[in-house]
Amino acid sequence: MKLPSRNSLVSQTVAIIEEMIQSGELQSPLPGERRLAARLHIGRDTLRSALSELERRQWISAGNQGSRRKILKVPSSSPTESATKLVGFVSPKPLEELPRNMLIELDALRAILAKSNTSLEILTPAVFHTTNPDKRLEQFIHDNQADAWILYRCTREIQHWFASKKLPCIIRGYPQPGVLLPYLDEDWKAAAYHVGTQLLQKGHTNVALLVPNQPLQGLKAAEEGLKEAFEFDNENCRVDILTEKGDKDGVVHSIQKGLSQNPSITALILTRPRHILNTITWLASHRFHVPEHLSLVGLCYDSWFEEIIPTITHYKISHIKMATALSRRLNSLMQGSSLDNYSHFVIPEEAHGHSVKTLDND
C-alpha cells in the first residue's frame, strides 16, 4: 500500500483508496474513519474530504451515523485473484514514535511483503495499560481482520491471549515468561557475551550495562550474556546494571549514581542509540573523553554512529536480513503452517570503532 504524499494530499488519498478498492485490499463495508485514517497515516479531516469526493464519484455510499460506508463500484477482477493479504503489526507506540531502526526494518518488510500481494498495517490498540485486556483484544481482532500478526514489545497478557486463541502470529522480540509463541529477534545474549570477552581481553574488569526500565526479555538476555562472560573470575570482576527511566535526565542520573557507587567502572555497555548520544555529550560537558576516561560500547546501531568522533564500537543487524527472515515466517503462517515453539535468533555483527581503550593493569 502506498502512502499519500503531502502534495495534493486529498487527491492522493482518493487515488489510493480507489486503488485499494480495485485490488480488493479494501472491501465493503469500509473500515471506520479512525481506523482508515490511521492505516493511511493521514488526518481525519483529510480522510473526510477524500471520502466526500469518492461519494461524489459514486465509488462509496454516503456516511450515515451508526453505519459504515459501502463500496458501490465492485472491481471487475475476481476478489479471490486480487485480494491482498494483511499483516497486522501490534505495537504499544504508533508509527511516528517507533525507534528509527525499526522504521527502517518495517519499510524493508513492507517492500518484501508487497511482492506477495501482502500489505502491512501498524496498529496500536488501547490494551497496553490494562492487566485484563481480553475484552478489548476480542473487539480489536473483530475490527481488524488480519491474516497474520506481528507482536512487538507486547506485554505478557497480550502475548498469552494471542497464544490462547491460536492466532497466526510471531513475536518480533523475545517472548514473555511462560508464553509459547514463535519469535524472531537479535541474539542479545550472544552479542553481550562477545562484548564481555572483548572487554576482558582489553583489561576491563569493572563494567556497567545501561538499560531502560522496561520489562523486556531481550534486555534480561543481554544481562545474562554479559555476566556469563565475566563469571570466570568473580573475585576480580564486577558487572553493574544501571537502569534509566526513559529520558536524558534519567540516563545521566543513572550513570552518575553508578560511577559514584563504583568508581572502578572503566566501560559502559549501552543498549539504546539515545544512551550513546546522552552519554558522550554529558561526558564532553564535564571534559571527560572517550575512551581516555571511559570506554563505550553500543549493543545497538544508528546511522549517525559513523559521524561521531571517536567512532563507537557497536553491534548491528542487517535490516534486510531481519525483514527477509520475518517475511518468510509470516508467509508460512498465512499458508496455514504451524510455527509452534519456533525460535530464531539473528546474531548481530560487531563494528569496530575507537571507543574502547586497552588498559594496562600491571
Tab-separated table of C-alpha atoms in Angstrom:
chain	number	residue	atom	x	y	z
A	1	MET	CA	0.000	0.000	0.000
A	2	LYS	CA	1.297	3.401	-0.971
A	3	LEU	CA	1.257	6.268	1.498
A	4	PRO	CA	-0.092	9.642	0.363
A	5	SER	CA	2.445	12.430	-0.145
A	6	ARG	CA	1.986	15.881	1.290
A	7	ASN	CA	1.433	17.376	-2.161
A	8	SER	CA	-2.300	17.330	-3.097
A	9	LEU	CA	-2.960	15.104	-0.108
A	10	VAL	CA	-6.716	14.798	-0.622
A	11	SER	CA	-6.449	13.845	-4.301
A	12	GLN	CA	-3.619	11.427	-3.495
A	13	THR	CA	-5.792	9.826	-0.810
A	14	VAL	CA	-8.716	9.494	-3.246
A	15	ALA	CA	-6.472	7.744	-5.783
A	16	ILE	CA	-5.024	5.397	-3.153
A	17	ILE	CA	-8.437	4.396	-1.786
A	18	GLU	CA	-9.670	3.732	-5.348
A	19	GLU	CA	-6.602	1.563	-5.930
A	20	MET	CA	-7.178	-0.312	-2.660
A	21	ILE	CA	-10.809	-0.966	-3.640
A	22	GLN	CA	-9.813	-2.180	-7.101
A	23	SER	CA	-7.160	-4.525	-5.682
A	24	GLY	CA	-9.547	-5.931	-3.086
A	25	GLU	CA	-7.440	-4.588	-0.200
A	26	LEU	CA	-10.498	-2.628	0.932
A	27	GLN	CA	-13.797	-4.454	0.919
A	28	SER	CA	-17.355	-3.487	1.814
A	29	PRO	CA	-18.122	-2.107	4.319
A	30	LEU	CA	-15.196	0.258	4.655
A	31	PRO	CA	-13.366	0.487	7.989
A	32	GLY	CA	-14.352	3.313	10.332
A	33	GLU	CA	-12.781	6.738	9.821
A	34	ARG	CA	-10.412	6.451	12.769
A	35	ARG	CA	-9.015	3.107	11.637
A	36	LEU	CA	-8.792	4.077	7.961
A	37	ALA	CA	-7.028	7.367	8.779
A	38	ALA	CA	-4.517	5.510	10.942
A	39	ARG	CA	-3.973	2.946	8.199
A	40	LEU	CA	-3.197	5.679	5.652
A	41	HIS	CA	-1.258	7.769	8.203
A	42	ILE	CA	-3.291	10.914	7.481
A	43	GLY	CA	-5.542	13.224	9.498
A	44	ARG	CA	-9.263	12.558	9.740
A	45	ASP	CA	-10.108	15.910	8.110
A	46	THR	CA	-8.096	14.904	5.038
A	47	LEU	CA	-9.781	11.499	5.013
A	48	ARG	CA	-13.268	13.002	5.249
A	49	SER	CA	-12.560	15.269	2.275
A	50	ALA	CA	-11.352	12.276	0.270
A	51	LEU	CA	-14.395	10.202	1.244
A	52	SER	CA	-16.702	13.047	0.214
A	53	GLU	CA	-15.059	13.093	-3.212
A	54	LEU	CA	-15.441	9.319	-3.505
A	55	GLU	CA	-19.134	9.693	-2.612
A	56	ARG	CA	-19.492	12.305	-5.381
A	57	ARG	CA	-17.865	9.895	-7.836
A	58	GLN	CA	-20.253	7.173	-6.589
A	59	TRP	CA	-17.451	4.860	-5.533
A	60	ILE	CA	-18.843	4.596	-1.997
A	61	SER	CA	-22.138	5.220	-0.228
A	62	ALA	CA	-22.777	8.274	1.928
A	63	GLY	CA	-21.656	8.087	5.525
A	64	ASN	CA	-24.532	7.757	7.995
A	65	GLN	CA	-24.143	7.874	11.750
A	66	GLY	CA	-24.001	4.374	13.182
A	67	SER	CA	-23.300	2.598	9.874
A	68	ARG	CA	-20.188	2.215	7.778
A	69	ARG	CA	-19.855	3.236	4.131
A	70	LYS	CA	-20.366	0.578	1.465
A	71	ILE	CA	-18.439	0.131	-1.771
A	72	LEU	CA	-20.660	0.837	-4.796
A	73	LYS	CA	-18.150	0.143	-7.591
A	74	VAL	CA	-17.158	-3.526	-7.481
A	75	PRO	CA	-13.755	-4.385	-9.051
A	76	SER	CA	-14.078	-6.203	-12.359
A	77	SER	CA	-11.411	-8.745	-11.422
A	78	SER	CA	-12.218	-11.656	-9.159
A	79	PRO	CA	-11.620	-10.869	-5.462
A	80	THR	CA	-10.049	-14.283	-4.989
A	81	GLU	CA	-7.452	-13.410	-7.600
A	82	SER	CA	-6.636	-9.885	-6.490
A	83	ALA	CA	-7.408	-9.817	-2.762
A	84	THR	CA	-4.470	-8.515	-0.772
A	85	LYS	CA	-3.490	-10.251	2.440
A	86	LEU	CA	-2.928	-8.169	5.552
A	87	VAL	CA	-0.307	-8.442	8.293
A	88	GLY	CA	-1.056	-6.522	11.490
A	89	PHE	CA	1.918	-5.132	13.424
A	90	VAL	CA	0.757	-4.729	17.044
A	91	SER	CA	2.801	-2.110	18.886
A	92	PRO	CA	2.432	-0.007	22.054
A	93	LYS	CA	3.610	3.017	20.044
A	94	PRO	CA	2.282	4.465	16.771
A	95	LEU	CA	4.416	4.545	13.642
A	96	GLU	CA	5.862	8.017	14.245
A	97	GLU	CA	7.127	7.034	17.735
A	98	LEU	CA	8.821	3.757	16.807
A	99	PRO	CA	12.633	3.552	17.003
A	100	ARG	CA	14.318	4.619	13.783
A	101	ASN	CA	15.902	1.215	13.243
A	102	MET	CA	12.511	-0.462	13.498
A	103	LEU	CA	11.081	2.004	10.969
A	104	ILE	CA	13.807	1.007	8.502
A	105	GLU	CA	13.121	-2.676	9.129
A	106	LEU	CA	9.368	-2.176	8.648
A	107	ASP	CA	9.980	-0.323	5.410
A	108	ALA	CA	12.063	-3.254	4.146
A	109	LEU	CA	9.432	-5.732	5.350
A	110	ARG	CA	6.639	-3.784	3.644
A	111	ALA	CA	8.526	-3.902	0.331
A	112	ILE	CA	9.171	-7.656	0.614
A	113	LEU	CA	5.558	-8.451	1.546
A	114	ALA	CA	4.250	-6.332	-1.331
A	115	LYS	CA	5.862	-8.774	-3.771
A	116	SER	CA	3.468	-11.469	-2.498
A	117	ASN	CA	0.455	-9.114	-2.573
A	118	THR	CA	0.528	-8.595	1.201
A	119	SER	CA	0.182	-5.269	2.984
A	120	LEU	CA	1.474	-4.280	6.422
A	121	GLU	CA	-0.504	-2.190	8.895
A	122	ILE	CA	0.809	-0.738	12.176
A	123	LEU	CA	-1.841	-0.982	14.901
A	124	THR	CA	-1.770	0.460	18.423
A	125	PRO	CA	-4.744	-0.941	20.348
A	126	ALA	CA	-5.659	0.574	23.708
A	127	VAL	CA	-4.720	-2.578	25.614
A	128	PHE	CA	-1.178	-1.935	26.801
A	129	HIS	CA	-2.020	-0.342	30.129
A	130	THR	CA	-4.539	-2.854	31.416
A	131	THR	CA	-3.907	-6.111	33.272
A	132	ASN	CA	-7.007	-7.736	31.755
A	133	PRO	CA	-7.062	-6.863	28.057
A	134	ASP	CA	-9.186	-9.837	26.913
A	135	LYS	CA	-12.413	-7.999	26.009
A	136	ARG	CA	-10.593	-5.166	24.271
A	137	LEU	CA	-8.482	-7.639	22.314
A	138	GLU	CA	-11.617	-9.525	21.218
A	139	GLN	CA	-13.043	-6.302	19.792
A	140	PHE	CA	-9.701	-5.312	18.313
A	141	ILE	CA	-9.389	-8.602	16.405
A	142	HIS	CA	-13.005	-8.299	15.264
A	143	ASP	CA	-12.348	-4.802	13.874
A	144	ASN	CA	-9.013	-5.694	12.272
A	145	GLN	CA	-9.196	-8.852	10.218
A	146	ALA	CA	-5.531	-9.649	9.596
A	147	ASP	CA	-4.176	-12.833	8.034
A	148	ALA	CA	-1.198	-12.870	10.396
A	149	TRP	CA	0.100	-10.815	13.300
A	150	ILE	CA	3.439	-9.458	14.494
A	151	LEU	CA	3.620	-8.742	18.230
A	152	TYR	CA	6.166	-6.042	19.066
A	153	ARG	CA	7.044	-5.173	22.683
A	154	CYS	CA	3.751	-6.625	23.855
A	155	THR	CA	3.003	-7.440	27.483
A	156	ARG	CA	2.787	-10.972	28.806
A	157	GLU	CA	-1.019	-10.668	28.988
A	158	ILE	CA	-1.273	-9.748	25.299
A	159	GLN	CA	1.154	-12.447	24.170
A	160	HIS	CA	-0.650	-15.038	26.291
A	161	TRP	CA	-4.044	-14.033	24.828
A	162	PHE	CA	-2.831	-14.441	21.239
A	163	ALA	CA	-1.342	-17.830	22.177
A	164	SER	CA	-4.588	-18.998	23.829
A	165	LYS	CA	-6.606	-18.023	20.736
A	166	LYS	CA	-4.143	-19.865	18.463
A	167	LEU	CA	-3.994	-16.889	16.126
A	168	PRO	CA	-1.312	-16.932	13.403
A	169	CYS	CA	1.319	-14.661	14.923
A	170	ILE	CA	5.007	-14.260	15.608
A	171	ILE	CA	6.728	-12.176	18.260
A	172	ARG	CA	9.272	-9.669	16.961
A	173	GLY	CA	11.430	-9.857	20.037
A	174	TYR	CA	11.618	-12.264	22.961
A	175	PRO	CA	8.523	-13.981	24.402
A	176	GLN	CA	7.480	-13.144	27.936
A	177	PRO	CA	7.967	-15.907	30.565
A	178	GLY	CA	5.533	-18.778	30.135
A	179	VAL	CA	4.428	-17.744	26.627
A	180	LEU	CA	4.790	-20.379	23.903
A	181	LEU	CA	4.740	-18.473	20.630
A	182	PRO	CA	7.163	-18.388	17.696
A	183	TYR	CA	9.574	-15.479	17.872
A	184	LEU	CA	12.377	-13.772	15.995
A	185	ASP	CA	14.937	-11.360	17.424
A	186	GLU	CA	18.555	-10.303	17.595
A	187	ASP	CA	20.637	-12.598	19.788
A	188	TRP	CA	21.199	-10.111	22.600
A	189	LYS	CA	22.760	-12.721	24.851
A	190	ALA	CA	25.397	-13.752	22.315
A	191	ALA	CA	26.231	-10.133	21.481
A	192	ALA	CA	26.576	-9.160	25.155
A	193	TYR	CA	28.721	-12.220	25.844
A	194	HIS	CA	31.005	-11.223	22.966
A	195	VAL	CA	31.231	-7.668	24.337
A	196	GLY	CA	32.249	-9.059	27.721
A	197	THR	CA	35.008	-11.270	26.338
A	198	GLN	CA	36.390	-8.425	24.212
A	199	LEU	CA	36.445	-6.032	27.165
A	200	LEU	CA	38.159	-8.604	29.370
A	201	GLN	CA	40.874	-9.074	26.757
A	202	LYS	CA	41.468	-5.310	26.879
A	203	GLY	CA	41.787	-5.360	30.676
A	204	HIS	CA	38.307	-4.125	31.704
A	205	THR	CA	37.185	-5.991	34.821
A	206	ASN	CA	34.631	-3.456	36.156
A	207	VAL	CA	31.894	-2.648	33.642
A	208	ALA	CA	28.298	-1.438	33.688
A	209	LEU	CA	25.301	-2.217	31.467
A	210	LEU	CA	22.786	0.608	30.987
A	211	VAL	CA	19.189	-0.481	30.268
A	212	PRO	CA	15.794	1.267	30.155
A	213	ASN	CA	13.318	0.416	32.911
A	214	GLN	CA	11.210	-1.818	30.656
A	215	PRO	CA	10.397	-5.498	31.338
A	216	LEU	CA	11.834	-6.680	28.012
A	217	GLN	CA	13.247	-10.195	27.852
A	218	GLY	CA	15.937	-9.142	25.367
A	219	LEU	CA	17.437	-6.816	27.971
A	220	LYS	CA	17.484	-9.642	30.513
A	221	ALA	CA	19.211	-11.851	27.949
A	222	ALA	CA	21.869	-9.171	27.430
A	223	GLU	CA	22.447	-9.002	31.178
A	224	GLU	CA	22.823	-12.783	31.340
A	225	GLY	CA	25.288	-12.867	28.457
A	226	LEU	CA	27.459	-10.118	29.913
A	227	LYS	CA	27.571	-11.723	33.355
A	228	GLU	CA	28.428	-15.115	31.877
A	229	ALA	CA	31.453	-13.582	30.146
A	230	PHE	CA	32.786	-12.329	33.492
A	231	GLU	CA	31.978	-15.436	35.556
A	232	PHE	CA	35.427	-16.995	35.161
A	233	ASP	CA	36.870	-14.661	37.818
A	234	ASN	CA	34.145	-13.422	40.148
A	235	GLU	CA	36.572	-12.089	42.728
A	236	ASN	CA	38.223	-9.578	40.429
A	237	CYS	CA	35.363	-8.847	38.010
A	238	ARG	CA	32.170	-6.917	38.509
A	239	VAL	CA	29.159	-6.156	36.311
A	240	ASP	CA	26.787	-3.407	37.427
A	241	ILE	CA	23.304	-2.982	35.945
A	242	LEU	CA	22.225	0.653	35.629
A	243	THR	CA	18.540	1.366	34.980
A	244	GLU	CA	17.262	4.615	33.477
A	245	LYS	CA	13.692	5.909	33.350
A	246	GLY	CA	13.468	6.777	29.661
A	247	ASP	CA	14.799	10.316	29.236
A	248	LYS	CA	18.185	12.056	29.125
A	249	ASP	CA	17.995	13.173	32.760
A	250	GLY	CA	17.350	9.581	33.771
A	251	VAL	CA	20.327	8.376	31.739
A	252	VAL	CA	22.663	10.941	33.273
A	253	HIS	CA	21.379	10.310	36.808
A	254	SER	CA	21.823	6.550	36.406
A	255	ILE	CA	25.391	6.882	35.101
A	256	GLN	CA	26.359	9.374	37.799
A	257	LYS	CA	24.949	7.112	40.500
A	258	GLY	CA	26.678	4.050	39.057
A	259	LEU	CA	30.078	5.747	38.821
A	260	SER	CA	29.787	7.175	42.335
A	261	GLN	CA	28.911	3.772	43.803
A	262	ASN	CA	31.655	2.009	41.834
A	263	PRO	CA	34.445	4.401	40.766
A	264	SER	CA	36.329	1.418	39.293
A	265	ILE	CA	33.966	1.182	36.308
A	266	THR	CA	36.051	1.612	33.140
A	267	ALA	CA	33.495	0.714	30.426
A	268	LEU	CA	29.807	1.282	29.772
A	269	ILE	CA	27.729	-1.014	27.563
A	270	LEU	CA	24.727	0.898	26.201
A	271	THR	CA	21.554	-0.665	24.790
A	272	ARG	CA	19.849	2.264	23.038
A	273	PRO	CA	21.173	4.802	20.487
A	274	ARG	CA	19.910	7.647	22.677
A	275	HIS	CA	22.075	6.289	25.508
A	276	ILE	CA	25.159	6.872	23.393
A	277	LEU	CA	24.149	10.410	22.444
A	278	ASN	CA	23.243	11.294	26.042
A	279	THR	CA	26.428	9.762	27.440
A	280	ILE	CA	29.015	11.244	25.075
A	281	THR	CA	27.509	14.742	25.289
A	282	TRP	CA	27.306	14.568	29.093
A	283	LEU	CA	30.908	13.353	29.308
A	284	ALA	CA	32.040	16.117	26.949
A	285	SER	CA	30.280	18.760	29.044
A	286	HIS	CA	32.337	17.595	32.032
A	287	ARG	CA	35.567	17.402	29.987
A	288	PHE	CA	35.729	13.628	30.120
A	289	HIS	CA	36.989	11.959	26.969
A	290	VAL	CA	36.098	8.684	25.269
A	291	PRO	CA	37.920	6.341	25.584
A	292	GLU	CA	40.636	8.006	27.693
A	293	HIS	CA	38.414	8.348	30.757
A	294	LEU	CA	35.629	5.880	29.943
A	295	SER	CA	35.161	3.270	27.222
A	296	LEU	CA	31.802	2.896	25.449
A	297	VAL	CA	30.221	0.024	23.515
A	298	GLY	CA	26.775	0.046	21.902
A	299	LEU	CA	24.560	-3.050	21.785
A	300	CYS	CA	22.616	-1.093	19.190
A	301	TYR	CA	23.077	0.859	15.991
A	302	ASP	CA	22.041	4.024	14.206
A	303	SER	CA	23.471	5.552	11.043
A	304	TRP	CA	24.736	8.643	12.863
A	305	PHE	CA	27.162	6.456	14.860
A	306	GLU	CA	29.521	6.799	11.889
A	307	GLU	CA	29.571	10.586	12.316
A	308	ILE	CA	30.744	10.505	15.943
A	309	ILE	CA	34.354	11.194	16.882
A	310	PRO	CA	35.660	8.852	18.121
A	311	THR	CA	33.656	6.213	16.249
A	312	ILE	CA	31.679	3.942	18.562
A	313	THR	CA	32.262	0.203	18.722
A	314	HIS	CA	28.801	-1.268	18.283
A	315	TYR	CA	26.747	-4.259	17.168
A	316	LYS	CA	24.219	-4.127	14.364
A	317	ILE	CA	21.806	-6.276	12.387
A	318	SER	CA	21.106	-6.073	8.669
A	319	HIS	CA	17.557	-4.721	8.351
A	320	ILE	CA	17.139	-6.596	5.069
A	321	LYS	CA	18.279	-9.845	6.695
A	322	MET	CA	15.833	-9.424	9.577
A	323	ALA	CA	12.928	-8.357	7.336
A	324	THR	CA	13.557	-11.292	4.990
A	325	ALA	CA	13.586	-13.785	7.857
A	326	LEU	CA	10.380	-12.291	9.260
A	327	SER	CA	8.590	-12.300	5.899
A	328	ARG	CA	9.360	-15.996	5.386
A	329	ARG	CA	7.795	-16.896	8.730
A	330	LEU	CA	4.756	-14.713	8.020
A	331	ASN	CA	4.196	-16.360	4.646
A	332	SER	CA	4.347	-19.768	6.332
A	333	LEU	CA	1.756	-18.664	8.885
A	334	MET	CA	-0.573	-17.288	6.196
A	335	GLN	CA	-0.314	-20.577	4.309
A	336	GLY	CA	-1.508	-22.445	7.381
A	337	SER	CA	1.833	-23.831	8.532
A	338	SER	CA	2.462	-24.096	12.244
A	339	LEU	CA	5.473	-22.442	13.833
A	340	ASP	CA	4.805	-23.879	17.300
A	341	ASN	CA	7.726	-23.304	19.664
A	342	TYR	CA	9.754	-21.886	16.774
A	343	SER	CA	12.556	-19.551	17.783
A	344	HIS	CA	15.205	-17.935	15.675
A	345	PHE	CA	17.957	-15.506	16.535
A	346	VAL	CA	19.922	-13.315	14.169
A	347	ILE	CA	23.396	-12.690	15.554
A	348	PRO	CA	24.484	-9.028	15.363
A	349	GLU	CA	27.794	-8.189	13.737
A	350	GLU	CA	30.477	-6.217	15.556
A	351	ALA	CA	31.573	-2.937	14.014
A	352	HIS	CA	34.939	-1.901	15.428
A	353	GLY	CA	35.333	1.707	16.468
A	354	HIS	CA	37.751	3.712	18.576
A	355	SER	CA	35.711	3.974	21.766
A	356	VAL	CA	37.355	1.160	23.773
A	357	LYS	CA	40.684	1.641	25.492
A	358	THR	CA	43.167	-1.150	26.208
A	359	LEU	CA	44.074	-0.930	29.891
A	360	ASP	CA	47.424	-1.636	31.482
A	361	ASN	CA	46.543	-3.424	34.735
A	362	ASP	CA	50.094	-4.260	35.716
